[in-house]
């Protein structure tokens, strides 16, 4: 039997739904497995360094078992956390150390949404790829520059480490773990019971691109502002670098360091974000929106849009436009 530990961080950081949701799905999977005539496959515990944690202004509370009683576990699940990341990490140094020791002893580790901050603080993600909520990406990159953050990915898997994107996408991670620890049929059963889309693989359609201006490089801020104010124009980055009195090579280097994107990638993401918002709220056609954000080639626009969002412009409009979806 495999031992699964859902950890409960200190403070008001913990997201209750990611604890209870993970527990319910795993327990349901285990019960279904036994109904088929099998022996129990997992033993799920909720544990922490405190006997009680009150959440949501005291409306809810968790009573974890003592984590000190768990010498070894096979899978650690870290729930989603609040966005006060610096304080969360300070409050949970003891838990981070425990997670690190479990990983060194052979345990697999799964982080839900912003739980990746604790995982990264343990040093487990250094040099690895991970995901987290797109809204926490800027803070994550600031705190953990040695981690390859890929916020478009719903789930990442590397060397016994699992991470996932934001909010309720943790349901897909838990289904993934059910399939890994039980089998495909059990995962499909749980997807039907809890009505979760088992085939979802990206959080790109839900991503809201943020313009990343808290990096402290004034020259790059000026470049970003220029890009955002001239979306319908054909922008020459060679000319823009010259206007800002720097070489193109230095401009590219500083831009990537400041934003995490090349100038071309940044331009594409801003264009697509504007296009998304227009498609969501207006009556304009895809062709009109394409022209407004400076694309004249329909094929190029569709390819870039789908690369960033995972959907074609037409499919995106059909899914998110208020009038067509109403």
C-alpha positions as a printed NumPy array, in Angstrom:
array([[  0.   ,   0.   ,   0.   ],
       [  1.237,   3.491,  -0.911],
       [  1.113,   6.252,   1.707],
       [ -0.116,   9.651,   0.501],
       [  0.318,  12.773,   2.635],
       [ -1.578,  15.969,   1.885],
       [  0.359,  18.601,   3.815],
       [ -1.224,  21.629,   5.487],
       [  1.043,  24.712,   5.56 ],
       [  0.993,  27.129,   8.511],
       [ -0.783,  30.464,   8.468],
       [ -3.871,  31.403,   6.499],
       [ -2.103,  30.401,   3.308],
       [ -3.817,  27.115,   2.55 ],
       [ -6.577,  26.863,  -0.035],
       [ -9.205,  24.611,   1.531],
       [-10.702,  23.286,  -1.714],
       [ -7.377,  21.888,  -2.917],
       [ -7.042,  19.917,   0.336],
       [-10.594,  18.591,   0.5  ],
       [-10.876,  18.058,  -3.262],
       [ -7.656,  16.054,  -3.425],
       [ -8.68 ,  13.983,  -0.41 ],
       [-12.177,  13.21 ,  -1.73 ],
       [-11.019,  12.128,  -5.189],
       [ -8.212,   9.921,  -3.855],
       [-10.47 ,   8.287,  -1.261],
       [-13.164,   7.708,  -3.907],
       [-10.588,   6.104,  -6.205],
       [ -9.469,   3.805,  -3.399],
       [-13.051,   2.819,  -2.559],
       [-13.853,   2.081,  -6.208],
       [-10.662,   0.011,  -6.493],
       [-11.778,  -2.098,  -3.514],
       [-15.298,  -2.51 ,  -4.915],
       [-13.669,  -4.265,  -7.875],
       [-12.292,  -6.863,  -5.473],
       [ -8.82 ,  -5.39 ,  -4.967],
       [ -6.966,  -4.646,  -1.756],
       [ -6.663,  -0.955,  -0.744],
       [ -4.048,   0.753,  -2.907],
       [ -3.383,   3.943,  -0.903],
       [ -3.629,   5.326,   2.617],
       [ -4.368,   9.072,   2.523],
       [ -3.497,  11.371,   5.42 ],
       [ -3.784,  15.095,   5.977],
       [ -0.872,  16.29 ,   8.118],
       [  0.875,  19.426,   9.311],
       [  2.877,  21.028,  12.081],
       [ -0.242,  22.288,  13.888],
       [ -3.305,  20.573,  15.384],
       [ -5.796,  23.033,  13.899],
       [ -5.811,  25.58 ,  11.091],
       [ -8.694,  28.024,  10.764],
       [ -9.442,  29.351,   7.298],
       [-11.825,  31.758,   5.568],
       [-12.312,  34.038,   8.603],
       [-12.931,  31.052,  10.855],
       [-15.82 ,  29.588,   8.88 ],
       [-13.769,  26.459,   8.192],
       [-11.007,  24.631,   9.993],
       [ -8.661,  21.727,   9.259],
       [ -7.46 ,  19.342,  11.961],
       [ -4.379,  17.697,  10.47 ],
       [ -2.594,  14.799,  12.113],
       [  0.951,  15.431,  13.315],
       [  3.409,  15.379,  10.45 ],
       [  6.112,  14.347,  12.925],
       [  4.421,  10.951,  13.206],
       [  5.089,  10.293,   9.506],
       [  8.602,   8.95 ,   9.085],
       [  8.205,   8.093,   5.414],
       [  5.552,   8.65 ,   2.778],
       [  5.32 ,   7.706,  -0.896],
       [  3.562,  10.797,  -2.245],
       [  3.413,  14.328,  -0.824],
       [  0.697,  16.671,  -2.106],
       [  1.192,  20.394,  -1.487],
       [ -2.054,  22.406,  -1.693],
       [ -2.581,  25.808,  -3.258],
       [ -1.455,  28.801,  -1.187],
       [ -2.31 ,  32.465,  -0.789],
       [ -0.52 ,  35.095,  -2.858],
       [  1.496,  36.537,   0.055],
       [  4.356,  34.357,  -1.113],
       [  7.233,  35.881,   0.853],
       [  5.435,  35.489,   4.193],
       [  4.156,  32.018,   3.292],
       [  7.72 ,  30.857,   2.712],
       [  8.946,  32.429,   5.986],
       [  6.175,  30.726,   7.983],
       [  6.782,  27.299,   6.491],
       [ 10.546,  26.73 ,   6.621],
       [ 10.01 ,  23.666,   8.828],
       [  7.534,  22.164,   6.347],
       [  9.827,  22.944,   3.4  ],
       [ 12.615,  21.043,   5.168],
       [ 10.322,  18.069,   5.776],
       [  9.262,  18.   ,   2.11 ],
       [ 12.899,  18.11 ,   1.028],
       [ 13.8  ,  15.179,   3.293],
       [ 10.889,  13.109,   2.009],
       [ 11.955,  13.7  ,  -1.596],
       [ 15.528,  12.679,  -0.758],
       [ 14.105,   9.498,   0.81 ],
       [ 12.342,   8.551,  -2.419],
       [  8.901,  10.171,  -2.101],
       [  7.204,  11.705,  -5.125],
       [  5.994,  15.283,  -4.705],
       [  2.968,  16.953,  -6.311],
       [  2.26 ,  20.665,  -5.988],
       [ -1.108,  22.263,  -6.652],
       [ -1.187,  25.726,  -8.207],
       [  0.886,  28.107,  -6.005],
       [  1.992,  25.169,  -3.855],
       [  4.883,  25.187,  -6.334],
       [  6.394,  28.011,  -4.242],
       [  7.02 ,  25.628,  -1.324],
       [  8.309,  22.984,  -3.714],
       [ 10.716,  25.452,  -5.314],
       [ 11.817,  26.774,  -1.918],
       [ 12.858,  23.222,  -1.047],
       [ 15.251,  23.336,  -4.027],
       [ 13.476,  20.399,  -5.652],
       [ 12.567,  22.345,  -8.799],
       [ 16.029,  23.76 ,  -9.578],
       [ 16.768,  23.061, -13.244],
       [ 13.344,  21.47 , -13.722],
       [ 10.205,  22.558, -15.558],
       [  7.113,  23.426, -13.54 ],
       [  3.761,  25.164, -13.766],
       [  1.749,  27.343, -11.396],
       [ -1.073,  29.84 , -11.643],
       [ -0.399,  32.343, -14.44 ],
       [ -1.247,  35.183, -12.029],
       [  1.667,  34.196,  -9.782],
       [  4.238,  33.865, -12.57 ],
       [  5.975,  37.203, -11.975],
       [  6.538,  36.512,  -8.266],
       [  7.651,  32.959,  -8.983],
       [ 10.27 ,  34.039, -11.525],
       [ 11.523,  36.711,  -9.12 ],
       [ 11.979,  34.244,  -6.271],
       [ 13.122,  31.206,  -8.266],
       [ 15.064,  32.219, -11.388],
       [ 16.663,  28.756, -11.673],
       [ 13.314,  27.055, -12.362],
       [ 11.95 ,  26.718, -15.891],
       [  8.419,  28.039, -15.397],
       [  5.956,  27.082, -18.157],
       [  2.609,  28.621, -17.26 ],
       [  0.881,  27.344, -20.401],
       [  1.228,  23.757, -19.15 ],
       [ -1.58 ,  22.27 , -17.085],
       [  0.582,  19.469, -15.668],
       [  4.342,  18.901, -15.649],
       [  6.088,  15.653, -14.734],
       [  9.825,  15.324, -14.103],
       [ 11.821,  12.943, -11.893],
       [  8.983,  12.118,  -9.52 ],
       [  7.838,  15.741,  -9.294],
       [  4.382,  16.822, -10.48 ],
       [  3.128,  20.396, -10.747],
       [ -0.018,  21.923, -12.173],
       [ -1.525,  25.232, -13.224],
       [ -3.979,  27.426, -11.4  ],
       [ -7.103,  27.18 ,  -9.292],
       [ -9.41 ,  24.206,  -9.949],
       [ -7.091,  22.704, -12.533],
       [ -5.783,  20.707,  -9.554],
       [ -8.66 ,  18.33 , -10.303],
       [ -6.852,  17.289, -13.479],
       [ -3.604,  16.726, -11.572],
       [ -5.345,  14.478,  -9.04 ],
       [ -6.972,  12.482, -11.86 ],
       [ -3.516,  12.149, -13.418],
       [ -2.196,  10.783, -10.104],
       [ -5.174,   8.411,  -9.806],
       [ -4.319,   6.975, -13.219],
       [ -0.676,   6.633, -12.189],
       [ -1.342,   5.015,  -8.792],
       [ -4.404,   2.954,  -9.821],
       [ -5.232,   2.65 , -13.534],
       [ -6.949,   4.409, -16.428],
       [-10.361,   2.909, -15.697],
       [-10.316,   4.219, -12.129],
       [ -9.333,   7.689, -13.361],
       [-12.194,   7.646, -15.884],
       [-14.61 ,   6.547, -13.148],
       [-13.518,   9.467, -10.93 ],
       [-13.78 ,  11.895, -13.841],
       [-17.401,  10.819, -14.301],
       [-18.27 ,  10.911, -10.605],
       [-16.758,  14.387, -10.106],
       [-17.574,  15.537, -13.675],
       [-14.03 ,  16.599, -14.578],
       [-12.82 ,  16.924, -18.173],
       [-10.083,  14.299, -18.111],
       [ -8.555,  15.336, -21.438],
       [ -7.808,  18.955, -20.55 ],
       [ -4.084,  19.575, -21.044],
       [ -3.462,  23.334, -21.035],
       [ -4.357,  26.428, -19.04 ],
       [ -3.538,  28.673, -22.009],
       [ -7.179,  29.583, -22.816],
       [ -7.542,  30.974, -19.276],
       [ -4.285,  32.928, -19.197],
       [ -4.487,  36.708, -18.968],
       [ -1.201,  38.152, -20.198],
       [  0.298,  40.649, -17.784],
       [  2.683,  43.256, -19.088],
       [  5.525,  42.552, -16.624],
       [  6.69 ,  46.079, -15.764],
       [  7.886,  45.62 , -12.202],
       [ 11.407,  44.632, -13.288],
       [ 13.076,  48.021, -12.705],
       [ 14.59 ,  48.502, -16.167],
       [ 13.349,  51.925, -17.345],
       [ 14.599,  51.464, -20.906],
       [ 12.631,  48.241, -21.32 ],
       [  9.552,  49.845, -19.729],
       [  9.72 ,  52.53 , -22.428],
       [ 10.001,  49.82 , -25.08 ],
       [  7.004,  47.967, -23.642],
       [  4.91 ,  51.133, -23.608],
       [  5.872,  51.856, -27.21 ],
       [  4.873,  48.34 , -28.266],
       [  1.517,  48.55 , -26.471],
       [  0.686,  51.953, -27.98 ],
       [  1.586,  50.972, -31.551],
       [  0.029,  47.536, -31.979],
       [ -1.467,  48.294, -35.367],
       [  1.887,  49.474, -36.755],
       [  4.721,  47.379, -38.127],
       [  7.338,  47.663, -35.395],
       [ 11.035,  47.456, -36.233],
       [ 12.939,  46.414, -33.13 ],
       [ 16.157,  47.535, -34.787],
       [ 14.718,  51.06 , -35.054],
       [ 13.234,  50.897, -31.559],
       [ 16.594,  49.934, -30.076],
       [ 18.196,  52.826, -31.947],
       [ 15.571,  55.264, -30.613],
       [ 16.393,  54.089, -27.108],
       [ 20.127,  54.612, -27.752],
       [ 21.186,  50.984, -27.392],
       [ 22.324,  48.206, -29.684],
       [ 19.857,  45.589, -30.893],
       [ 21.86 ,  42.847, -29.185],
       [ 21.846,  44.663, -25.841],
       [ 18.174,  45.544, -26.292],
       [ 17.221,  41.874, -26.823],
       [ 19.327,  40.731, -23.871],
       [ 17.796,  43.262, -21.48 ],
       [ 14.271,  42.646, -22.776],
       [ 14.497,  38.891, -22.165],
       [ 15.997,  39.418, -18.72 ],
       [ 13.284,  41.906, -17.731],
       [ 10.172,  40.218, -19.154],
       [ 11.029,  36.579, -19.771],
       [ 10.06 ,  37.029, -23.424],
       [ 11.928,  38.06 , -26.549],
       [ 10.655,  41.362, -28.035],
       [  8.857,  39.409, -30.775],
       [  7.196,  37.062, -28.263],
       [  6.141,  40.013, -26.138],
       [  4.633,  41.786, -29.144],
       [  2.729,  38.627, -30.111],
       [  1.407,  38.113, -26.588],
       [  0.216,  41.717, -26.272],
       [ -1.483,  41.537, -29.685],
       [ -3.208,  38.269, -28.79 ],
       [ -4.311,  39.591, -25.378],
       [ -5.935,  42.62 , -27.01 ],
       [ -7.503,  40.355, -29.636],
       [ -8.877,  38.044, -26.926],
       [-10.547,  40.901, -25.052],
       [-12.069,  42.281, -28.235],
       [-13.379,  38.856, -29.266],
       [-14.823,  38.331, -25.786],
       [-16.877,  41.508, -25.57 ],
       [-17.578,  42.823, -29.049],
       [-19.442,  42.118, -32.254],
       [-16.364,  42.502, -34.464],
       [-15.39 ,  39.68 , -36.761],
       [-12.125,  37.793, -36.454],
       [-10.936,  39.585, -39.596],
       [-11.64 ,  43.025, -38.088],
       [ -9.896,  42.115, -34.834],
       [ -6.913,  40.73 , -36.757],
       [ -6.485,  44.034, -38.595],
       [ -6.863,  46.092, -35.42 ],
       [ -3.914,  44.353, -33.79 ],
       [ -1.711,  44.761, -36.834],
       [ -1.976,  41.45 , -38.688],
       [ -2.603,  41.382, -42.425],
       [ -1.938,  37.66 , -42.902],
       [ -4.9  ,  35.574, -41.727],
       [ -2.849,  32.375, -41.51 ],
       [ -0.088,  34.01 , -39.432],
       [ -2.656,  35.494, -37.017],
       [ -4.432,  32.166, -36.565],
       [ -1.154,  30.318, -35.958],
       [  0.102,  32.804, -33.344],
       [ -3.31 ,  32.988, -31.638],
       [ -3.603,  29.212, -31.368],
       [  0.004,  28.833, -30.213],
       [ -0.644,  31.196, -27.285],
       [ -4.235,  30.306, -26.334],
       [ -4.579,  26.725, -27.551],
       [ -7.674,  27.715, -29.538],
       [ -8.29 ,  29.223, -32.961],
       [ -9.651,  32.815, -32.948],
       [-13.034,  31.539, -34.149],
       [-13.204,  28.83 , -31.476],
       [-12.128,  31.332, -28.813],
       [-14.872,  33.754, -29.85 ],
       [-17.473,  30.981, -29.861],
       [-16.446,  29.916, -26.349],
       [-15.997,  33.272, -24.614],
       [-17.965,  35.933, -26.485],
       [-20.825,  37.134, -24.277],
       [-23.318,  37.334, -27.104],
       [-22.511,  34.043, -28.851],
       [-22.282,  32.128, -25.542],
       [-25.44 ,  33.647, -24.117]])
